[in-house]
mmCIF file of C-alpha atoms and ligand atoms in Angstrom:
data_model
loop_
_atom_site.group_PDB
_atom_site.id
_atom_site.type_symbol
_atom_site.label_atom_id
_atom_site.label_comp_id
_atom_site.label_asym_id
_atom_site.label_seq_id
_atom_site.Cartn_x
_atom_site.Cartn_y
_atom_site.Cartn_z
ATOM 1 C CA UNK A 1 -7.883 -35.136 87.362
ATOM 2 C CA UNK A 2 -6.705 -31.741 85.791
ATOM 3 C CA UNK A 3 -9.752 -29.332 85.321
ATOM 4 C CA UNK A 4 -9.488 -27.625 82.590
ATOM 5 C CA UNK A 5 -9.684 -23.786 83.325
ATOM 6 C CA UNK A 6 -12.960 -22.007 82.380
ATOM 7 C CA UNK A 7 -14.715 -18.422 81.646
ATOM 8 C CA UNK A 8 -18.180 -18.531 81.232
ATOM 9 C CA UNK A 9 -19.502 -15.346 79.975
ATOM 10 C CA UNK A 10 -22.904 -14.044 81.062
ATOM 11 C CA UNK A 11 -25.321 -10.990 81.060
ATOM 12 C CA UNK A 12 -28.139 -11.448 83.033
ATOM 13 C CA UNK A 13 -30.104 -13.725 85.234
ATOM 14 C CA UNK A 14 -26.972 -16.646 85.204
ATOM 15 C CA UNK A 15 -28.996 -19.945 85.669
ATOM 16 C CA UNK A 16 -26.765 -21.721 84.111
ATOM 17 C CA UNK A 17 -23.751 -20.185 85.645
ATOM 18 C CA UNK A 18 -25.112 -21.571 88.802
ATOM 19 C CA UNK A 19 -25.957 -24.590 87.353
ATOM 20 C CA UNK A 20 -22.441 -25.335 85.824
ATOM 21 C CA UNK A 21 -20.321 -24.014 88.687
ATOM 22 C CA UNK A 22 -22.805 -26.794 91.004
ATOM 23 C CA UNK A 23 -21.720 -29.833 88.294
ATOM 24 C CA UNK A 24 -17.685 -28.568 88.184
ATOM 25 C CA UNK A 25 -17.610 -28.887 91.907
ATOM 26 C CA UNK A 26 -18.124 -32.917 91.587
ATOM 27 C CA UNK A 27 -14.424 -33.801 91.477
ATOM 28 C CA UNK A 28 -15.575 -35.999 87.853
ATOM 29 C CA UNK A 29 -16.333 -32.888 86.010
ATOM 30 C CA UNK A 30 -13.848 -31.883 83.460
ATOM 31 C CA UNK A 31 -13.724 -27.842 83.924
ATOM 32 C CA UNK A 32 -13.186 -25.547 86.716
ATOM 33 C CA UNK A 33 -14.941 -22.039 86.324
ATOM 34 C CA UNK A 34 -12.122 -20.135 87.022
ATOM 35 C CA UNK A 35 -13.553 -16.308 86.312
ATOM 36 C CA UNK A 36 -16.920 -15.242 85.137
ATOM 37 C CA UNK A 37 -17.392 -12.347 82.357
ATOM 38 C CA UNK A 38 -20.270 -10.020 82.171
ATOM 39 C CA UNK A 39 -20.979 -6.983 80.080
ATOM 40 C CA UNK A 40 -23.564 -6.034 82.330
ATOM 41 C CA UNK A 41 -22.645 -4.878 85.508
ATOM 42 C CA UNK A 42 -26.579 -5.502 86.991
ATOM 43 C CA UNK A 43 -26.173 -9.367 85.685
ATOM 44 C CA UNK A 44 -27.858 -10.988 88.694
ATOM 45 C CA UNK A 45 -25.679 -14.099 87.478
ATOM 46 C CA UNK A 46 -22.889 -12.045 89.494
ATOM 47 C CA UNK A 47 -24.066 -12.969 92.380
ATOM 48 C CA UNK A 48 -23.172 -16.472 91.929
ATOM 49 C CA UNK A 49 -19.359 -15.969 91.130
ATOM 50 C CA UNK A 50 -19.512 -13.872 94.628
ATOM 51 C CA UNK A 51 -21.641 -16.734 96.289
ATOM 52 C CA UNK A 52 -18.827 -19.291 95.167
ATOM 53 C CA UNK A 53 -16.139 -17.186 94.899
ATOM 54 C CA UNK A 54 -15.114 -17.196 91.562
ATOM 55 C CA UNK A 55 -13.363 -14.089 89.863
ATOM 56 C CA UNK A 56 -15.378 -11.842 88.035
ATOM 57 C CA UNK A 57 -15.047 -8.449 85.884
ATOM 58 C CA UNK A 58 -17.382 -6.440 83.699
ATOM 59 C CA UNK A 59 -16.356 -5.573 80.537
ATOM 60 C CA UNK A 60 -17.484 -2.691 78.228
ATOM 61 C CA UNK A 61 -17.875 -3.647 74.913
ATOM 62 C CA UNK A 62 -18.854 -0.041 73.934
ATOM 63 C CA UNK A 63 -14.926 0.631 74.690
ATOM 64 C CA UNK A 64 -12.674 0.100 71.759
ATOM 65 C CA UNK A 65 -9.548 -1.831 73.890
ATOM 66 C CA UNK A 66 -12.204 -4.176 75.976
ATOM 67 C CA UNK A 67 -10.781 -7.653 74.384
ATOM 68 C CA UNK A 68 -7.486 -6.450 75.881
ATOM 69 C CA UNK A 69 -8.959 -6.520 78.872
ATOM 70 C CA UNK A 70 -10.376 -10.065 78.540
ATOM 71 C CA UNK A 71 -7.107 -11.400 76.906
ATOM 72 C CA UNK A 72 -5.375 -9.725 79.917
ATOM 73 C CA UNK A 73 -7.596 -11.747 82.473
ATOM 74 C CA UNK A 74 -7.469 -15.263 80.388
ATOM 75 C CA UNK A 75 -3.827 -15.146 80.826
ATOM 76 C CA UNK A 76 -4.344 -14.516 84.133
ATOM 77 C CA UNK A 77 -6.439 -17.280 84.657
ATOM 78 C CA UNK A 78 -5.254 -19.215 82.387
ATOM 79 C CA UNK A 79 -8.245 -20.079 80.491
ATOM 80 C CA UNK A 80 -8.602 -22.119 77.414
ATOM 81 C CA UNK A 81 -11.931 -23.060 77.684
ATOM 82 C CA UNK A 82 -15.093 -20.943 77.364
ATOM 83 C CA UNK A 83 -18.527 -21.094 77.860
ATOM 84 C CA UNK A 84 -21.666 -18.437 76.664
ATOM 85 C CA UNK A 85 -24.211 -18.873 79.006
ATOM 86 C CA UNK A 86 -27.072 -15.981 78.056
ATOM 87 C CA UNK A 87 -24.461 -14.129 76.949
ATOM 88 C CA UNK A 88 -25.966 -11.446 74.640
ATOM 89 C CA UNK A 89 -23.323 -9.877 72.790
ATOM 90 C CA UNK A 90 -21.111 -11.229 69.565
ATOM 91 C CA UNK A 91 -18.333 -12.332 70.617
ATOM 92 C CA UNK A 92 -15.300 -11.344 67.843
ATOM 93 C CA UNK A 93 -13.837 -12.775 65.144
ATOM 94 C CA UNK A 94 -10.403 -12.738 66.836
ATOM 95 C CA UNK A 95 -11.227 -14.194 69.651
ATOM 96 C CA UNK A 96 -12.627 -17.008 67.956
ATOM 97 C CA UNK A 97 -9.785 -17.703 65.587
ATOM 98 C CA UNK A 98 -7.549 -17.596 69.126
ATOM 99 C CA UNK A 99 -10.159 -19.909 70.901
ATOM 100 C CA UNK A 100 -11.331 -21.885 67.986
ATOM 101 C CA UNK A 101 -13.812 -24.739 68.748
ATOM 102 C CA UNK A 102 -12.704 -23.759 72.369
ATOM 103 C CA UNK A 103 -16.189 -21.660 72.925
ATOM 104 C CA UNK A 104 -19.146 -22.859 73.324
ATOM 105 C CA UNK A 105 -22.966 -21.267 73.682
ATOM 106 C CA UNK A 106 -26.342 -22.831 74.681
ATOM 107 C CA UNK A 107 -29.126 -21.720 72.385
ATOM 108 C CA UNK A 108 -32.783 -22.016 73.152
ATOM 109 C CA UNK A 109 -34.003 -23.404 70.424
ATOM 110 C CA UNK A 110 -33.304 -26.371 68.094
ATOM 111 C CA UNK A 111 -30.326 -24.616 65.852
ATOM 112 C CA UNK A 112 -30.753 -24.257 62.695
ATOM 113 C CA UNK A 113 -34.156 -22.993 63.594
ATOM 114 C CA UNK A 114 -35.197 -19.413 65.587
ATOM 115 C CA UNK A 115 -31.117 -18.215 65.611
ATOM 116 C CA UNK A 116 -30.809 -14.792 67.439
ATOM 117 C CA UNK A 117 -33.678 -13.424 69.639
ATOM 118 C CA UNK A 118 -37.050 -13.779 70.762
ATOM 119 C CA UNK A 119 -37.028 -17.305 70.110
ATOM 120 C CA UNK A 120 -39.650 -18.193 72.034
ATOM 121 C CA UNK A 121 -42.121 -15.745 70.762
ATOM 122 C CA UNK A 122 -41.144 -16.640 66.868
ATOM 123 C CA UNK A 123 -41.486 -20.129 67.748
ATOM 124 C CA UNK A 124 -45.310 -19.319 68.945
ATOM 125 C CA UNK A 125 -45.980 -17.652 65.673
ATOM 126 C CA UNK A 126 -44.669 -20.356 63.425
ATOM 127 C CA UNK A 127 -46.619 -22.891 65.062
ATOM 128 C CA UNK A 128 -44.104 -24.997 66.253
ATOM 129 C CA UNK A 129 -44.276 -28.366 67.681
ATOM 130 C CA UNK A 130 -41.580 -28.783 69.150
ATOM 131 C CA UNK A 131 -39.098 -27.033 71.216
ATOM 132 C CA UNK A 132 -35.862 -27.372 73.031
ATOM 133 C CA UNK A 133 -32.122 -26.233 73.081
ATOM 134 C CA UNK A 134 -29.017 -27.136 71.496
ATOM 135 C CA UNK A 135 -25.382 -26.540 72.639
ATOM 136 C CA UNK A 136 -23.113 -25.580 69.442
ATOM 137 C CA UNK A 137 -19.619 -24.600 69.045
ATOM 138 C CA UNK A 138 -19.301 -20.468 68.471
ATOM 139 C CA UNK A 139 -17.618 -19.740 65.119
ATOM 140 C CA UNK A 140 -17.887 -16.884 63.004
ATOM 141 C CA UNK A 141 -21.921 -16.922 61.882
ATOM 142 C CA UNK A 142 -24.575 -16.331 65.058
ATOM 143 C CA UNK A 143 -25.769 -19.351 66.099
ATOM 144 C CA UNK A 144 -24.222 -21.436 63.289
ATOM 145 C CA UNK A 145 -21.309 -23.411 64.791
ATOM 146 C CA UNK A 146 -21.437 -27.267 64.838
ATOM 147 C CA UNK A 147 -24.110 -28.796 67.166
ATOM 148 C CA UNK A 148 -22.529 -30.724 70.394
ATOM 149 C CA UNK A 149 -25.784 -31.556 72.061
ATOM 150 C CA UNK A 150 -29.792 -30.857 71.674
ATOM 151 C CA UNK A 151 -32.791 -31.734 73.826
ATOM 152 C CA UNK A 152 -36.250 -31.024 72.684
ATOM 153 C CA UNK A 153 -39.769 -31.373 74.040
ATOM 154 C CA UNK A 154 -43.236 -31.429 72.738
ATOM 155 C CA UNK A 155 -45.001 -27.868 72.614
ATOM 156 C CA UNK A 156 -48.560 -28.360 73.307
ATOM 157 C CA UNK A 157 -51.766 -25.654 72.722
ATOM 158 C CA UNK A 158 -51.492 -24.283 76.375
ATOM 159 C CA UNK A 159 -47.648 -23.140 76.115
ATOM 160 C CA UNK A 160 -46.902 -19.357 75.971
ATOM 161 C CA UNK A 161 -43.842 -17.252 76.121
ATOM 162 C CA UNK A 162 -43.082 -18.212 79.593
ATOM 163 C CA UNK A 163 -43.773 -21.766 79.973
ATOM 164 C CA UNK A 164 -41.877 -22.533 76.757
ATOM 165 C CA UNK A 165 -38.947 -20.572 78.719
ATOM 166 C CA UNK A 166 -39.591 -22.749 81.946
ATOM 167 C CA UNK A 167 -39.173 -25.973 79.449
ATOM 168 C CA UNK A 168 -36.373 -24.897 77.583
ATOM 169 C CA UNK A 169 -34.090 -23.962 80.792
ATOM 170 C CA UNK A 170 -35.496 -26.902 82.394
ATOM 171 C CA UNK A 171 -33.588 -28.964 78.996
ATOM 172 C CA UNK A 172 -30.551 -26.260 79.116
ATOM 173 C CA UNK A 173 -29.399 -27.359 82.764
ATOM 174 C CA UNK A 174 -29.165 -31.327 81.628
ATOM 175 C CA UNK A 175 -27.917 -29.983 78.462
ATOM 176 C CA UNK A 176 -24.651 -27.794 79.123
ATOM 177 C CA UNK A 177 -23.253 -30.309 81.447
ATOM 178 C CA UNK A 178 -23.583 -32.617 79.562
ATOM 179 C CA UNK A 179 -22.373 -31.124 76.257
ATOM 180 C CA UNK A 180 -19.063 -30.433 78.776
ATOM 181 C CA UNK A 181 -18.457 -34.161 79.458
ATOM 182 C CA UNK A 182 -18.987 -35.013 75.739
ATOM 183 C CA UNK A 183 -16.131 -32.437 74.899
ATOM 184 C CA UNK A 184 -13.849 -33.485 77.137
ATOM 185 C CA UNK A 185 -14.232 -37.592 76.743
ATOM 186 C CA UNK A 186 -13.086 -37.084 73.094
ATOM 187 C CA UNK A 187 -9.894 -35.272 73.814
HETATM 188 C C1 LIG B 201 -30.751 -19.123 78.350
HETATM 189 O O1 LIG B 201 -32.026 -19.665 78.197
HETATM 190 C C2 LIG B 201 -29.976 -19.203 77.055
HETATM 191 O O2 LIG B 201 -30.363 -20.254 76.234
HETATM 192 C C3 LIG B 201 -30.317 -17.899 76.406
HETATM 193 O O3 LIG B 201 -30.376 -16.966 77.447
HETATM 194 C C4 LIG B 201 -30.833 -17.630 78.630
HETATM 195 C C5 LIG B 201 -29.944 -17.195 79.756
HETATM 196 O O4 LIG B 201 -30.467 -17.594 80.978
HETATM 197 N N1 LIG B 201 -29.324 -17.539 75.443
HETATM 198 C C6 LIG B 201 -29.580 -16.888 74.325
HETATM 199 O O5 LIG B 201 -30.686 -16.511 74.010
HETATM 200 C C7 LIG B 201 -28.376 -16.634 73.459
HETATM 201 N N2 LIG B 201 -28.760 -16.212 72.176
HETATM 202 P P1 LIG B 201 -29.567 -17.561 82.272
HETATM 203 O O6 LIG B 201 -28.910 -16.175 82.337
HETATM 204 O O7 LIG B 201 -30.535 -17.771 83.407
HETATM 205 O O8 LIG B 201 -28.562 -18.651 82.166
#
């Protein structure tokens, strides 16, 4: 089986870096990470692409010529697949007309509802019952692109900020995998 070459993009803690470069190591999983992205060079999620050694390089977004520099490294990698995993930064309009419904993002929330940050406290506030995550294709609106996957679970009177994190990333590590095979059996 040919794995299709992947960049997952990150900027901090990278728990679902880890948990997607675990799933492409089973020789049935359709992508190979093939170099990690972060904008943030004290992502702990780095330590993962050194742990498996997987490329990795920071990029500045302040800088005006940084997409060169990831168009430059997906060449050299050959990526055509990509994956936003808690990455928080927009990704740009050109890249997603070059990579179009080739990037994906995990959300933690059940899109259309709570799209940007602080989900998890907004959610609190609103009185929500439920909870959970979806994975969407990226296109040009935040947290708007076409839904692949979403797992919820019940919120009950005890939850808080953290616990509703614990559940959702519990959901978002059955989630992005799957969401990947889904992809990949249709084409
Ligand atoms: C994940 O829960 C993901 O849903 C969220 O960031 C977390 C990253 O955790 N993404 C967003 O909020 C994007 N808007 P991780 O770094 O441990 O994978």
């Amino acid at each position: 089986m040919v794995k299709i070459n992947t960049c997952v993009f990150i900027s901090g803690k990278g728990s679902n870096l880890k948990n997607l470069i675990i799933h492409s190591r089973n020789k049935s999983f359709p992508i190979k990470i093939s170099l990690v992205i972060s904008n943030n060079k004290k992502a702990y999620g780095i330590n993962y692409a050194k742990k498996f050694k997987i490329p990795f390089i920071f990029i500045n977004t302040r800088l005006k010529n940084y997409e060169n520099k990831i168009l430059f490294n997906f060449k050299k990698y050959n990526i055509s697949f990509i994956c936003l995993a808690g990455y928080m930064k927009i990704i740009s309009n050109n890249l997603i007309k070059k990579y179009k419904r080739k990037i994906i993002n995990i959300h933690p929330s059940l899109l259309p509802k709570f799209k940007g940050l602080n989900t998890f406290s907004r959610m609190l506030k609103n009185n929500e019952k439920k909870g959970g995550c979806t994975v969407h294709y990226v296109n040009k609106k935040l947290d708007s692109g076409s839904t692949i996957i979403q797992k919820s679970f019940i919120i009950n009177k005890k939850d808080n900020e953290l616990s509703l994190k614990k559940k959702t990333q519990k959901l978002e590590y059955k989630a992005y995998p799957e969401a990947i095979i889904k992809i990949f059996k249709k084409s």
